[in-house]
Amino acid sequence: MNGIGKIISVESTSPGSKGRTAILHVAPSQERWSVRSDASVRARGIYDSRQKAVASAKGIIKDAGIVVVHGKDGRVDYIISKDGRKL
């Protein structure tokens, strides 16, 4: 297993969800890249490159969450932890 199973118990940070960890996904969206929160259908942003989407997601969560980065095929490529490490 590649460590992805470890994030199942992580919950989202929304106003009123005191101290919980947010999960943002960077995923392909037609010819561009979207940033979405774990439970959201609507994207927080659409970007021309995956690199720009990842930078935006890291800025949104800061040290309060993780970013799940998907490849062009939609599969998980890597995860960025709360402390900025690539898993």
Tab-separated table of N, CA, C and O in Angstrom:
chain	number	residue	atom	x	y	z
A	1	MET	N	0.846	-1.184	0.000
A	1	MET	CA	0.000	0.000	0.000
A	1	MET	C	0.882	1.235	0.000
A	1	MET	O	1.930	1.263	0.610
A	2	ASN	N	0.462	2.300	-0.638
A	2	ASN	CA	1.282	3.486	-0.811
A	2	ASN	C	1.011	4.583	0.209
A	2	ASN	O	1.357	5.723	-0.002
A	3	GLY	N	0.389	4.291	1.335
A	3	GLY	CA	0.157	5.286	2.366
A	3	GLY	C	-1.147	6.037	2.217
A	3	GLY	O	-1.541	6.788	3.087
A	4	ILE	N	-1.855	5.842	1.127
A	4	ILE	CA	-3.092	6.569	0.893
A	4	ILE	C	-4.168	6.143	1.871
A	4	ILE	O	-4.965	6.950	2.305
A	5	GLY	N	-4.181	4.901	2.287
A	5	GLY	CA	-5.170	4.412	3.236
A	5	GLY	C	-5.107	5.116	4.583
A	5	GLY	O	-6.064	5.114	5.331
A	6	LYS	N	-4.022	5.780	4.881
A	6	LYS	CA	-3.856	6.458	6.153
A	6	LYS	C	-4.714	7.710	6.276
A	6	LYS	O	-4.885	8.218	7.361
A	7	ILE	N	-5.263	8.243	5.187
A	7	ILE	CA	-5.998	9.499	5.278
A	7	ILE	C	-7.500	9.312	5.389
A	7	ILE	O	-8.238	10.263	5.383
A	8	ILE	N	-7.978	8.104	5.559
A	8	ILE	CA	-9.407	7.844	5.618
A	8	ILE	C	-10.088	8.559	6.779
A	8	ILE	O	-11.182	9.057	6.649
A	9	SER	N	-9.436	8.687	7.928
A	9	SER	CA	-10.071	9.293	9.088
A	9	SER	C	-9.942	10.815	9.134
A	9	SER	O	-10.384	11.441	10.073
A	10	VAL	N	-9.352	11.422	8.145
A	10	VAL	CA	-9.171	12.867	8.127
A	10	VAL	C	-10.489	13.541	7.787
A	10	VAL	O	-11.221	13.101	6.917
A	11	GLU	N	-10.811	14.606	8.497
A	11	GLU	CA	-12.068	15.314	8.270
A	11	GLU	C	-11.791	16.707	7.721
A	11	GLU	O	-10.712	17.223	7.831
A	12	SER	N	-12.818	17.320	7.175
A	12	SER	CA	-12.646	18.600	6.508
A	12	SER	C	-12.738	19.783	7.451
A	12	SER	O	-13.389	19.723	8.458
A	13	THR	N	-12.047	20.860	7.115
A	13	THR	CA	-12.095	22.091	7.914
A	13	THR	C	-13.066	23.054	7.282
A	13	THR	O	-12.791	23.587	6.246
A	14	SER	N	-14.123	23.283	7.920
A	14	SER	CA	-15.070	24.298	7.481
A	14	SER	C	-15.342	25.153	8.701
A	14	SER	O	-15.012	24.766	9.806
A	15	PRO	N	-15.929	26.339	8.505
A	15	PRO	CA	-16.199	27.160	9.674
A	15	PRO	C	-16.980	26.348	10.704
A	15	PRO	O	-17.981	25.731	10.387
A	16	GLY	N	-16.482	26.308	11.922
A	16	GLY	CA	-17.148	25.571	12.981
A	16	GLY	C	-16.650	24.147	13.159
A	16	GLY	O	-17.141	23.419	13.984
A	17	SER	N	-15.670	23.714	12.400
A	17	SER	CA	-15.153	22.349	12.547
A	17	SER	C	-13.807	22.364	13.260
A	17	SER	O	-12.861	21.787	12.810
A	18	LYS	N	-13.732	22.971	14.363
A	18	LYS	CA	-12.567	23.192	15.221
A	18	LYS	C	-11.429	22.192	15.081
A	18	LYS	O	-11.537	21.062	15.490
A	19	GLY	N	-10.301	22.652	14.515
A	19	GLY	CA	-9.078	21.890	14.519
A	19	GLY	C	-9.015	20.657	13.655
A	19	GLY	O	-8.135	19.854	13.822
A	20	ARG	N	-9.919	20.457	12.759
A	20	ARG	CA	-9.879	19.274	11.897
A	20	ARG	C	-9.026	19.563	10.662
A	20	ARG	O	-8.837	20.691	10.279
A	21	THR	N	-8.568	18.505	10.025
A	21	THR	CA	-7.701	18.634	8.870
A	21	THR	C	-8.499	18.704	7.578
A	21	THR	O	-9.417	17.929	7.375
A	22	ALA	N	-8.136	19.637	6.705
A	22	ALA	CA	-8.799	19.776	5.412
A	22	ALA	C	-8.093	18.903	4.379
A	22	ALA	O	-6.892	18.680	4.457
A	23	ILE	N	-8.849	18.431	3.413
A	23	ILE	CA	-8.286	17.693	2.295
A	23	ILE	C	-8.690	18.428	1.026
A	23	ILE	O	-9.875	18.655	0.791
A	24	LEU	N	-7.706	18.811	0.232
A	24	LEU	CA	-7.977	19.411	-1.069
A	24	LEU	C	-7.436	18.479	-2.140
A	24	LEU	O	-6.397	17.848	-1.963
A	25	HIS	N	-8.157	18.408	-3.251
A	25	HIS	CA	-7.745	17.579	-4.377
A	25	HIS	C	-7.390	18.462	-5.562
A	25	HIS	O	-8.148	19.374	-5.900
A	26	VAL	N	-6.248	18.177	-6.180
A	26	VAL	CA	-5.867	18.795	-7.440
A	26	VAL	C	-6.082	17.708	-8.478
A	26	VAL	O	-5.458	16.646	-8.415
A	27	ALA	N	-7.017	17.963	-9.404
A	27	ALA	CA	-7.384	16.913	-10.365
A	27	ALA	C	-7.645	17.515	-11.745
A	27	ALA	O	-7.988	18.689	-11.861
A	28	PRO	N	-7.512	16.691	-12.785
A	28	PRO	CA	-7.799	17.191	-14.132
A	28	PRO	C	-9.266	17.545	-14.283
A	28	PRO	O	-10.144	16.900	-13.693
A	29	SER	N	-9.506	18.609	-15.046
A	29	SER	CA	-10.868	19.059	-15.303
A	29	SER	C	-10.913	19.529	-16.752
A	29	SER	O	-10.492	20.645	-17.048
A	30	GLN	N	-11.361	18.665	-17.623
A	30	GLN	CA	-11.329	18.890	-19.064
A	30	GLN	C	-9.882	19.139	-19.476
A	30	GLN	O	-9.052	18.291	-19.261
A	31	GLU	N	-9.536	20.275	-20.016
A	31	GLU	CA	-8.160	20.540	-20.442
A	31	GLU	C	-7.363	21.305	-19.385
A	31	GLU	O	-6.258	21.752	-19.645
A	32	ARG	N	-7.921	21.480	-18.192
A	32	ARG	CA	-7.291	22.284	-17.153
A	32	ARG	C	-7.204	21.488	-15.858
A	32	ARG	O	-7.439	20.288	-15.858
A	33	TRP	N	-6.889	22.165	-14.749
A	33	TRP	CA	-6.742	21.523	-13.444
A	33	TRP	C	-7.607	22.230	-12.416
A	33	TRP	O	-7.638	23.453	-12.354
A	34	SER	N	-8.308	21.457	-11.591
A	34	SER	CA	-9.186	22.046	-10.582
A	34	SER	C	-8.662	21.759	-9.175
A	34	SER	O	-7.946	20.792	-8.947
A	35	VAL	N	-9.051	22.640	-8.252
A	35	VAL	CA	-8.802	22.439	-6.826
A	35	VAL	C	-10.166	22.322	-6.179
A	35	VAL	O	-10.992	23.228	-6.297
A	36	ARG	N	-10.407	21.190	-5.537
A	36	ARG	CA	-11.701	20.934	-4.881
A	36	ARG	C	-11.463	20.453	-3.461
A	36	ARG	O	-10.512	19.730	-3.199
A	37	SER	N	-12.370	20.815	-2.566
A	37	SER	CA	-12.290	20.242	-1.221
A	37	SER	C	-12.870	18.833	-1.292
A	37	SER	O	-13.569	18.478	-2.243
A	38	ASP	N	-12.593	18.039	-0.299
A	38	ASP	CA	-12.913	16.614	-0.311
A	38	ASP	C	-14.386	16.320	-0.592
A	38	ASP	O	-14.703	15.432	-1.350
A	39	ALA	N	-15.280	17.041	0.025
A	39	ALA	CA	-16.707	16.735	-0.098
A	39	ALA	C	-17.439	17.653	-1.074
A	39	ALA	O	-18.653	17.582	-1.202
A	40	SER	N	-16.718	18.501	-1.787
A	40	SER	CA	-17.361	19.499	-2.633
A	40	SER	C	-17.440	19.072	-4.096
A	40	SER	O	-16.519	18.470	-4.630
A	41	VAL	N	-18.552	19.411	-4.722
A	41	VAL	CA	-18.708	19.173	-6.146
A	41	VAL	C	-18.146	20.364	-6.926
A	41	VAL	O	-17.573	20.212	-7.985
A	42	ARG	N	-18.293	21.523	-6.348
A	42	ARG	CA	-17.860	22.761	-6.996
A	42	ARG	C	-16.379	23.033	-6.720
A	42	ARG	O	-15.912	22.933	-5.584
A	43	ALA	N	-15.639	23.368	-7.755
A	43	ALA	CA	-14.208	23.640	-7.618
A	43	ALA	C	-13.965	24.973	-6.932
A	43	ALA	O	-14.710	25.927	-7.124
A	44	ARG	N	-12.915	25.029	-6.129
A	44	ARG	CA	-12.483	26.283	-5.518
A	44	ARG	C	-11.745	27.132	-6.544
A	44	ARG	O	-11.665	28.339	-6.401
A	45	GLY	N	-11.176	26.491	-7.559
A	45	GLY	CA	-10.453	27.208	-8.600
A	45	GLY	C	-10.120	26.296	-9.761
A	45	GLY	O	-10.013	25.086	-9.593
A	46	ILE	N	-9.969	26.888	-10.934
A	46	ILE	CA	-9.572	26.166	-12.146
A	46	ILE	C	-8.301	26.837	-12.668
A	46	ILE	O	-8.236	28.062	-12.761
A	47	TYR	N	-7.302	26.038	-13.030
A	47	TYR	CA	-5.989	26.565	-13.408
A	47	TYR	C	-5.519	25.935	-14.719
A	47	TYR	O	-5.911	24.827	-15.060
A	48	ASP	N	-4.635	26.648	-15.410
A	48	ASP	CA	-4.116	26.165	-16.683
A	48	ASP	C	-3.077	25.060	-16.526
A	48	ASP	O	-2.857	24.284	-17.447
A	49	SER	N	-2.426	24.993	-15.364
A	49	SER	CA	-1.420	23.952	-15.155
A	49	SER	C	-1.598	23.297	-13.791
A	49	SER	O	-2.146	23.899	-12.863
A	50	ARG	N	-1.117	22.074	-13.678
A	50	ARG	CA	-1.189	21.362	-12.404
A	50	ARG	C	-0.324	22.074	-11.374
A	50	ARG	O	-0.694	22.178	-10.206
A	51	GLN	N	0.818	22.601	-11.797
A	51	GLN	CA	1.727	23.297	-10.894
A	51	GLN	C	1.038	24.504	-10.239
A	51	GLN	O	1.158	24.710	-9.035
A	52	LYS	N	0.296	25.280	-11.015
A	52	LYS	CA	-0.431	26.434	-10.471
A	52	LYS	C	-1.537	25.981	-9.516
A	52	LYS	O	-1.768	26.602	-8.479
A	53	ALA	N	-2.208	24.894	-9.850
A	53	ALA	CA	-3.274	24.377	-8.993
A	53	ALA	C	-2.706	23.881	-7.665
A	53	ALA	O	-3.284	24.140	-6.604
A	54	VAL	N	-1.575	23.201	-7.700
A	54	VAL	CA	-0.933	22.709	-6.476
A	54	VAL	C	-0.509	23.884	-5.600
A	54	VAL	O	-0.741	23.891	-4.388
A	55	ALA	N	0.089	24.907	-6.197
A	55	ALA	CA	0.512	26.081	-5.431
A	55	ALA	C	-0.685	26.759	-4.769
A	55	ALA	O	-0.625	27.158	-3.603
A	56	SER	N	-1.783	26.860	-5.483
A	56	SER	CA	-2.989	27.460	-4.929
A	56	SER	C	-3.531	26.634	-3.769
A	56	SER	O	-3.872	27.170	-2.714
A	57	ALA	N	-3.595	25.325	-3.945
A	57	ALA	CA	-4.108	24.433	-2.900
A	57	ALA	C	-3.246	24.525	-1.649
A	57	ALA	O	-3.761	24.587	-0.528
A	58	LYS	N	-1.920	24.558	-1.813
A	58	LYS	CA	-1.021	24.676	-0.665
A	58	LYS	C	-1.250	26.001	0.061
A	58	LYS	O	-1.207	26.056	1.285
A	59	GLY	N	-1.530	27.056	-0.678
A	59	GLY	CA	-1.805	28.351	-0.072
A	59	GLY	C	-3.117	28.367	0.687
A	59	GLY	O	-3.245	29.025	1.716
A	60	ILE	N	-4.093	27.635	0.181
A	60	ILE	CA	-5.409	27.589	0.831
A	60	ILE	C	-5.328	26.842	2.156
A	60	ILE	O	-5.848	27.291	3.171
A	61	ILE	N	-4.675	25.691	2.170
A	61	ILE	CA	-4.676	24.880	3.388
A	61	ILE	C	-3.611	25.268	4.387
A	61	ILE	O	-3.734	24.963	5.560
A	62	LYS	N	-2.533	25.907	3.911
A	62	LYS	CA	-1.390	26.264	4.758
A	62	LYS	C	-0.972	25.058	5.562
A	62	LYS	O	-0.614	24.047	5.019
A	63	ASP	N	-1.019	25.119	6.892
A	63	ASP	CA	-0.581	23.973	7.685
A	63	ASP	C	-1.758	23.246	8.329
A	63	ASP	O	-1.608	22.516	9.286
A	64	ALA	N	-2.952	23.464	7.800
A	64	ALA	CA	-4.145	22.867	8.408
A	64	ALA	C	-4.718	21.718	7.594
A	64	ALA	O	-5.831	21.301	7.822
A	65	GLY	N	-4.002	21.213	6.606
A	65	GLY	CA	-4.569	20.141	5.810
A	65	GLY	C	-3.577	19.505	4.878
A	65	GLY	O	-2.384	19.771	4.942
A	66	ILE	N	-4.091	18.657	4.005
A	66	ILE	CA	-3.261	17.965	3.032
A	66	ILE	C	-3.815	18.202	1.634
A	66	ILE	O	-4.977	18.537	1.464
A	67	VAL	N	-2.938	18.014	0.651
A	67	VAL	CA	-3.321	18.148	-0.749
A	67	VAL	C	-3.098	16.803	-1.426
A	67	VAL	O	-1.999	16.248	-1.361
A	68	VAL	N	-4.142	16.273	-2.049
A	68	VAL	CA	-4.054	15.034	-2.811
A	68	VAL	C	-3.941	15.437	-4.277
A	68	VAL	O	-4.849	16.067	-4.813
A	69	VAL	N	-2.810	15.103	-4.893
A	69	VAL	CA	-2.552	15.505	-6.274
A	69	VAL	C	-2.769	14.302	-7.186
A	69	VAL	O	-2.141	13.257	-7.018
A	70	HIS	N	-3.680	14.467	-8.135
A	70	HIS	CA	-4.015	13.414	-9.082
A	70	HIS	C	-3.253	13.619	-10.387
A	70	HIS	O	-2.900	14.742	-10.739
A	71	GLY	N	-3.038	12.542	-11.121
A	71	GLY	CA	-2.423	12.622	-12.433
A	71	GLY	C	-3.487	12.848	-13.498
A	71	GLY	O	-4.684	12.925	-13.202
A	72	LYS	N	-3.064	12.929	-14.752
A	72	LYS	CA	-4.003	13.151	-15.858
A	72	LYS	C	-5.054	12.056	-15.970
A	72	LYS	O	-6.147	12.277	-16.453
A	73	ASP	N	-4.719	10.848	-15.504
A	73	ASP	CA	-5.661	9.731	-15.566
A	73	ASP	C	-6.633	9.710	-14.387
A	73	ASP	O	-7.494	8.842	-14.295
A	74	GLY	N	-6.488	10.665	-13.449
A	74	GLY	CA	-7.377	10.749	-12.302
A	74	GLY	C	-6.909	9.983	-11.075
A	74	GLY	O	-7.433	10.162	-9.987
A	75	ARG	N	-5.913	9.140	-11.224
A	75	ARG	CA	-5.386	8.379	-10.089
A	75	ARG	C	-4.523	9.277	-9.207
A	75	ARG	O	-3.939	10.242	-9.673
A	76	VAL	N	-4.425	8.924	-7.936
A	76	VAL	CA	-3.592	9.698	-7.013
A	76	VAL	C	-2.133	9.559	-7.432
A	76	VAL	O	-1.612	8.447	-7.574
A	77	ASP	N	-1.478	10.705	-7.633
A	77	ASP	CA	-0.069	10.737	-8.024
A	77	ASP	C	0.806	10.851	-6.775
A	77	ASP	O	1.766	10.117	-6.593
A	78	TYR	N	0.454	11.803	-5.912
A	78	TYR	CA	1.156	11.958	-4.638
A	78	TYR	C	0.309	12.796	-3.691
A	78	TYR	O	-0.696	13.374	-4.083
A	79	ILE	N	0.746	12.851	-2.420
A	79	ILE	CA	0.050	13.607	-1.391
A	79	ILE	C	1.047	14.559	-0.759
A	79	ILE	O	2.207	14.179	-0.517
A	80	ILE	N	0.605	15.772	-0.500
A	80	ILE	CA	1.444	16.740	0.222
A	80	ILE	C	0.893	16.824	1.641
A	80	ILE	O	-0.274	17.161	1.851
A	81	SER	N	1.732	16.504	2.613
A	81	SER	CA	1.314	16.464	4.014
A	81	SER	C	1.174	17.868	4.594
A	81	SER	O	1.560	18.854	3.960
A	82	LYS	N	0.655	17.934	5.821
A	82	LYS	CA	0.482	19.211	6.520
A	82	LYS	C	1.777	20.007	6.601
A	82	LYS	O	1.770	21.221	6.504
A	83	ASP	N	2.902	19.305	6.777
A	83	ASP	CA	4.178	19.996	6.919
A	83	ASP	C	4.883	20.219	5.578
A	83	ASP	O	6.047	20.596	5.537
A	84	GLY	N	4.183	20.007	4.464
A	84	GLY	CA	4.725	20.283	3.137
A	84	GLY	C	5.520	19.159	2.508
A	84	GLY	O	6.028	19.297	1.399
A	85	ARG	N	5.626	18.021	3.194
A	85	ARG	CA	6.356	16.893	2.626
A	85	ARG	C	5.523	16.184	1.565
A	85	ARG	O	4.328	16.046	1.695
A	86	LYS	N	6.202	15.729	0.544
A	86	LYS	CA	5.560	14.970	-0.531
A	86	LYS	C	5.586	13.496	-0.141
A	86	LYS	O	6.646	12.929	0.122
A	87	LEU	N	4.408	12.876	-0.052
A	87	LEU	CA	4.322	11.470	0.348
A	87	LEU	C	4.072	10.575	-0.848
A	87	LEU	O	3.478	10.961	-1.802
